Coordinates of C-alpha atoms in Angstrom, one line a residue:
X1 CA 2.3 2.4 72.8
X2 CA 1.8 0.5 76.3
X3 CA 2.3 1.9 79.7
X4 CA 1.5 -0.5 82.7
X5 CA -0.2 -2.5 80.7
X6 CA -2.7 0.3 79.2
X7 CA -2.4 1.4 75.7
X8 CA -1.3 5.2 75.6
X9 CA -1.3 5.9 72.2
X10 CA -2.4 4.5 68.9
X11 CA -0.9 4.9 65.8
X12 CA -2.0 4.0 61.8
X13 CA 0.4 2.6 59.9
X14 CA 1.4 1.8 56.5
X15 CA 2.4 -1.7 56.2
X16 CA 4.2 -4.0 53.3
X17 CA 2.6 -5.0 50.0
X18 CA 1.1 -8.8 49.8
X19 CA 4.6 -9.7 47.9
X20 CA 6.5 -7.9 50.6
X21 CA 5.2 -8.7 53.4
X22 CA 5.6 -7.3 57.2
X23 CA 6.6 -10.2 59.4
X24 CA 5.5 -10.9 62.2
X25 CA 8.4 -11.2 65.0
X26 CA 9.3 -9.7 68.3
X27 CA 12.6 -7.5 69.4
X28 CA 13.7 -4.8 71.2
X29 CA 13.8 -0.6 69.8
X30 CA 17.4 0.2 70.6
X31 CA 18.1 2.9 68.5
X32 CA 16.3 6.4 66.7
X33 CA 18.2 8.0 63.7
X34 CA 17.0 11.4 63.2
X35 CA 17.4 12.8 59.0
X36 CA 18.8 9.3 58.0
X37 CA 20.7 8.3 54.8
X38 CA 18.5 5.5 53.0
X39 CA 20.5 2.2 52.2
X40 CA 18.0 1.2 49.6
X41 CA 17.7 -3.3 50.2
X42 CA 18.1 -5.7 47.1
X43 CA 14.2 -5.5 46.7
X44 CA 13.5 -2.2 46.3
X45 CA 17.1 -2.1 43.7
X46 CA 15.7 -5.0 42.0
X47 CA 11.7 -4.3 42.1
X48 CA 11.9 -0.6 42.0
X49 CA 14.8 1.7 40.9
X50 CA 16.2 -0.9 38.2
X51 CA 12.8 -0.9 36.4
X52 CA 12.2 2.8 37.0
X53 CA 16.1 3.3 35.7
X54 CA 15.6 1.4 32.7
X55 CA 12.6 3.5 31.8
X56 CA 13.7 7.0 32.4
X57 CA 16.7 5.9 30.6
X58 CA 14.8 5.0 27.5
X59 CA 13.4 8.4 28.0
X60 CA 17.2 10.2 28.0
X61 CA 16.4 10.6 31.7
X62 CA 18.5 9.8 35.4
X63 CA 16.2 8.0 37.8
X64 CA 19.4 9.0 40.3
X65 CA 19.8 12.4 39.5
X66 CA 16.0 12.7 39.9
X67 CA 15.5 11.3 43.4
X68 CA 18.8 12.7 44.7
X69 CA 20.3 8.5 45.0
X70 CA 24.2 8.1 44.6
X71 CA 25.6 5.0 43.8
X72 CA 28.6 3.2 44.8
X73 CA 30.9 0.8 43.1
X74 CA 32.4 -1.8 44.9
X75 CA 35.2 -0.2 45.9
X76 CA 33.3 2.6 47.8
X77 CA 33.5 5.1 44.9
X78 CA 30.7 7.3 43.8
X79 CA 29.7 6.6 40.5
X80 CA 28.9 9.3 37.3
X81 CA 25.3 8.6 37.3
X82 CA 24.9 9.9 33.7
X83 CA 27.6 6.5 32.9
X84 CA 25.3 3.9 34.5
X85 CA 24.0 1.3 32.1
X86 CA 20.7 0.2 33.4
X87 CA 20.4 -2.6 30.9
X88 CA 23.6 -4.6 32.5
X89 CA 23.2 -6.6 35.2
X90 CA 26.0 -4.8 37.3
X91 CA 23.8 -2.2 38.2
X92 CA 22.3 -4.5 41.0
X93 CA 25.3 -5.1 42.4
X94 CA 26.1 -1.1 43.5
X95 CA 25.0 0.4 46.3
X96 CA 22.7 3.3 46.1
X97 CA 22.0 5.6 49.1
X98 CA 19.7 8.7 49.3
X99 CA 20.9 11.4 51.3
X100 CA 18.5 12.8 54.0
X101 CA 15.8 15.3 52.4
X102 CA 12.3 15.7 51.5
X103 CA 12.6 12.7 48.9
X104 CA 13.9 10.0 51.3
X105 CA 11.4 7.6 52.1
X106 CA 12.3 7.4 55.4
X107 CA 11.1 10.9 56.4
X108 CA 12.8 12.4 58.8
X109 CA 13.3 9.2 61.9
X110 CA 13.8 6.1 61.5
X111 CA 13.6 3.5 64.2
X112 CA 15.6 0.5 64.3
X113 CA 15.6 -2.7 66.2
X114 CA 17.1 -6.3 65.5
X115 CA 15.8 -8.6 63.6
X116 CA 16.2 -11.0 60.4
X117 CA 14.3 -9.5 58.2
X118 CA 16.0 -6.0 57.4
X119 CA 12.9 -4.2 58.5
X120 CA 12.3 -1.0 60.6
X121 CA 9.8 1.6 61.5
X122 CA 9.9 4.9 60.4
X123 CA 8.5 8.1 58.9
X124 CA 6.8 9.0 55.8
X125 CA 6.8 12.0 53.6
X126 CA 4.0 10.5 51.9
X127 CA 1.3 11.7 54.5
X128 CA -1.8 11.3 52.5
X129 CA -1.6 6.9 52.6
X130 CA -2.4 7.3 56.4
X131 CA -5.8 8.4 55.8
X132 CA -6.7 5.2 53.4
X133 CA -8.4 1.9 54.5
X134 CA -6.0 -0.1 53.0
X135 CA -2.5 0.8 53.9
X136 CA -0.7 -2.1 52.7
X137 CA 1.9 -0.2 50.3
X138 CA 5.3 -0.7 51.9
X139 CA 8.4 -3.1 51.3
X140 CA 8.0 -4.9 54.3
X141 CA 8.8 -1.7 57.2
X142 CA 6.9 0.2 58.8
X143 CA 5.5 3.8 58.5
X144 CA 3.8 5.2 61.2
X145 CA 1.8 8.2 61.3
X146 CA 2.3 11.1 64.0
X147 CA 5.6 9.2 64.3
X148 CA 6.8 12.4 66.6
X149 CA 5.3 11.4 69.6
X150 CA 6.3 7.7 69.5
X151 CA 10.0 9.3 68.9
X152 CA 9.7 11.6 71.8
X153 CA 7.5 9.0 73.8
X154 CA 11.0 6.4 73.4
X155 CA 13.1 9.0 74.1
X156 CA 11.5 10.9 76.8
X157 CA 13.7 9.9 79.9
X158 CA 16.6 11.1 78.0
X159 CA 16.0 14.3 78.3
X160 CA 13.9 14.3 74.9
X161 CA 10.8 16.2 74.8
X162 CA 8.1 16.3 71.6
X163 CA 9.2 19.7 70.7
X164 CA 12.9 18.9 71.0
X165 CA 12.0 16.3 68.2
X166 CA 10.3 18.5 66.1
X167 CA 13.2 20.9 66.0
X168 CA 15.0 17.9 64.5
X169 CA 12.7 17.6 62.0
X170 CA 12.7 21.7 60.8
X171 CA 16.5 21.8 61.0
X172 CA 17.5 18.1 59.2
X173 CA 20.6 17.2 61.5
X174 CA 22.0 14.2 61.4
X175 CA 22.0 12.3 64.5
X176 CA 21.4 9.2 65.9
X177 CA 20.3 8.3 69.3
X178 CA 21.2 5.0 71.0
X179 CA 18.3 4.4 74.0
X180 CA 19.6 3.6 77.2
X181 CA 16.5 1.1 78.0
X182 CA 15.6 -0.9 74.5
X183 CA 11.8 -0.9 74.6
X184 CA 10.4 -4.6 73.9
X185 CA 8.1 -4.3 70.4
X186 CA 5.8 -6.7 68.9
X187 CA 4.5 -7.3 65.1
X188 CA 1.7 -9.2 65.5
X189 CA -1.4 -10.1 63.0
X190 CA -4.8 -9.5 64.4
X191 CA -7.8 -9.2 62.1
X192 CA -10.4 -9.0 65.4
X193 CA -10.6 -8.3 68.5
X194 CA -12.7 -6.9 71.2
X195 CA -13.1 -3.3 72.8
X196 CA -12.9 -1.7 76.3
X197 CA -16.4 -1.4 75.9
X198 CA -17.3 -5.2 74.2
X199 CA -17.7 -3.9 70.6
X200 CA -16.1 -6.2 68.4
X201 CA -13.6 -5.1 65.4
X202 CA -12.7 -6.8 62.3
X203 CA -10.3 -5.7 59.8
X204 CA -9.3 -7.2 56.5
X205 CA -7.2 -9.7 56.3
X206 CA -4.4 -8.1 54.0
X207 CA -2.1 -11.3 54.0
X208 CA -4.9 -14.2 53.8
X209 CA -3.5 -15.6 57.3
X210 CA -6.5 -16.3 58.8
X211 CA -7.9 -20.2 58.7
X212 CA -3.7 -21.0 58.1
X213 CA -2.0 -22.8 60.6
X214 CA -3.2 -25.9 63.5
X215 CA -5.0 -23.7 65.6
X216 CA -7.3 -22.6 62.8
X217 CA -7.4 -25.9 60.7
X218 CA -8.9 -27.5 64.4
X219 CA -12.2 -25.6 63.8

């Protein structure tokens, strides 16, 4: 986070895997949604719950019943989940939402901002991939960790304060919170750089970016 031009506050984050990549781009936060509902995308129906259906129904099992997803026809409907035949190819045509909870994904705030790419930033109740090296494990949005602060930090000339947010995240009620000022964000790809103090860092370079494009094919 970047006030007059000084960094405030660092966060790790848990970005996509190699075949779902974060993008790079550059928008504008508008908008915080505290306990969303997950709209699972195409690729997570089509990489990750119709595999993981088609399994646990071999095994007399409901992927849906399991992780608390309902599914929609498309007429709006909620569908039986127990009448769902994994093995069609209908089944990646429904919508599928997971109510807010301690199995969503998206923890307990997500933050949105336009873009092309369906992507967002949010929270994670999967804590523990903060503390690896590698942290490329995502569908393409972003987690990020201590994501309390950033929410409050967006939010603070609203009225919001840290501890305000964090009785949003004990009591799990919906609401969403439009910012008056968007705040300008950037996804960038930076495998080194240089320190305050001139110690230089390098990090890996998850997406084999580095030596692609004109600039790096002049050297």
């Amino acid at each position: 986070m970047v006030e007059n031009d000084r960094v405030v506050s660092r966060h790790s984050g848990v970005v996509g895997k190699m075949d779902r990549q974060t993008p790079m781009l550059r928008s504008a936060i508008h908008e915080l949604n505290f306990n969303p509902v997950w709209h699972l995308p195409p690729t997570v129906i089509e990489k990750d719950l119709v595999p993981k259906g088609q399994e646990m129904a071999r095994k007399g099992q409901d992927v849906l019943a399991k992780f608390h997803i309902d599914a929609y026809g498309g007429d709006g409907k909620k569908l039986n989940s127990t009448k769902i035949n994994w093995s069609s190819a209908a089944v990646r045509g429904l919508t599928y939402r997971q109510q807010p909870g301690p199995d969503n994904p998206l923890g307990f705030v997500k933050i949105n901002f336009h873009n092309n790419y369906s992507v967002y930033m949010h929270d994670s109740p999967s804590q523990s991939l903060f503390g690896r090296n590698f942290r490329a494990a995502s569908s393409g949005c972003v987690r990020i960790q201590g994501v309390e602060q950033v929410a409050a930090w967006l939010v603070q000339d609203q009225g919001w304060s840290q501890e305000r947010v964090l009785e949003m995240k004990k009591s799990g009620e919906r609401l969403d919170v439009r910012l008056k000022r968007p705040v300008p964000l950037y996804f960038v790809y930076i495998t080194a750089w240089a320190t305050e103090d001139g110690v230089i860092q390098f990090r890996r370079d998850l997406y084999n970016k580095d030596g692609v494009g004109p600039t790096a094919s002049a050297y």
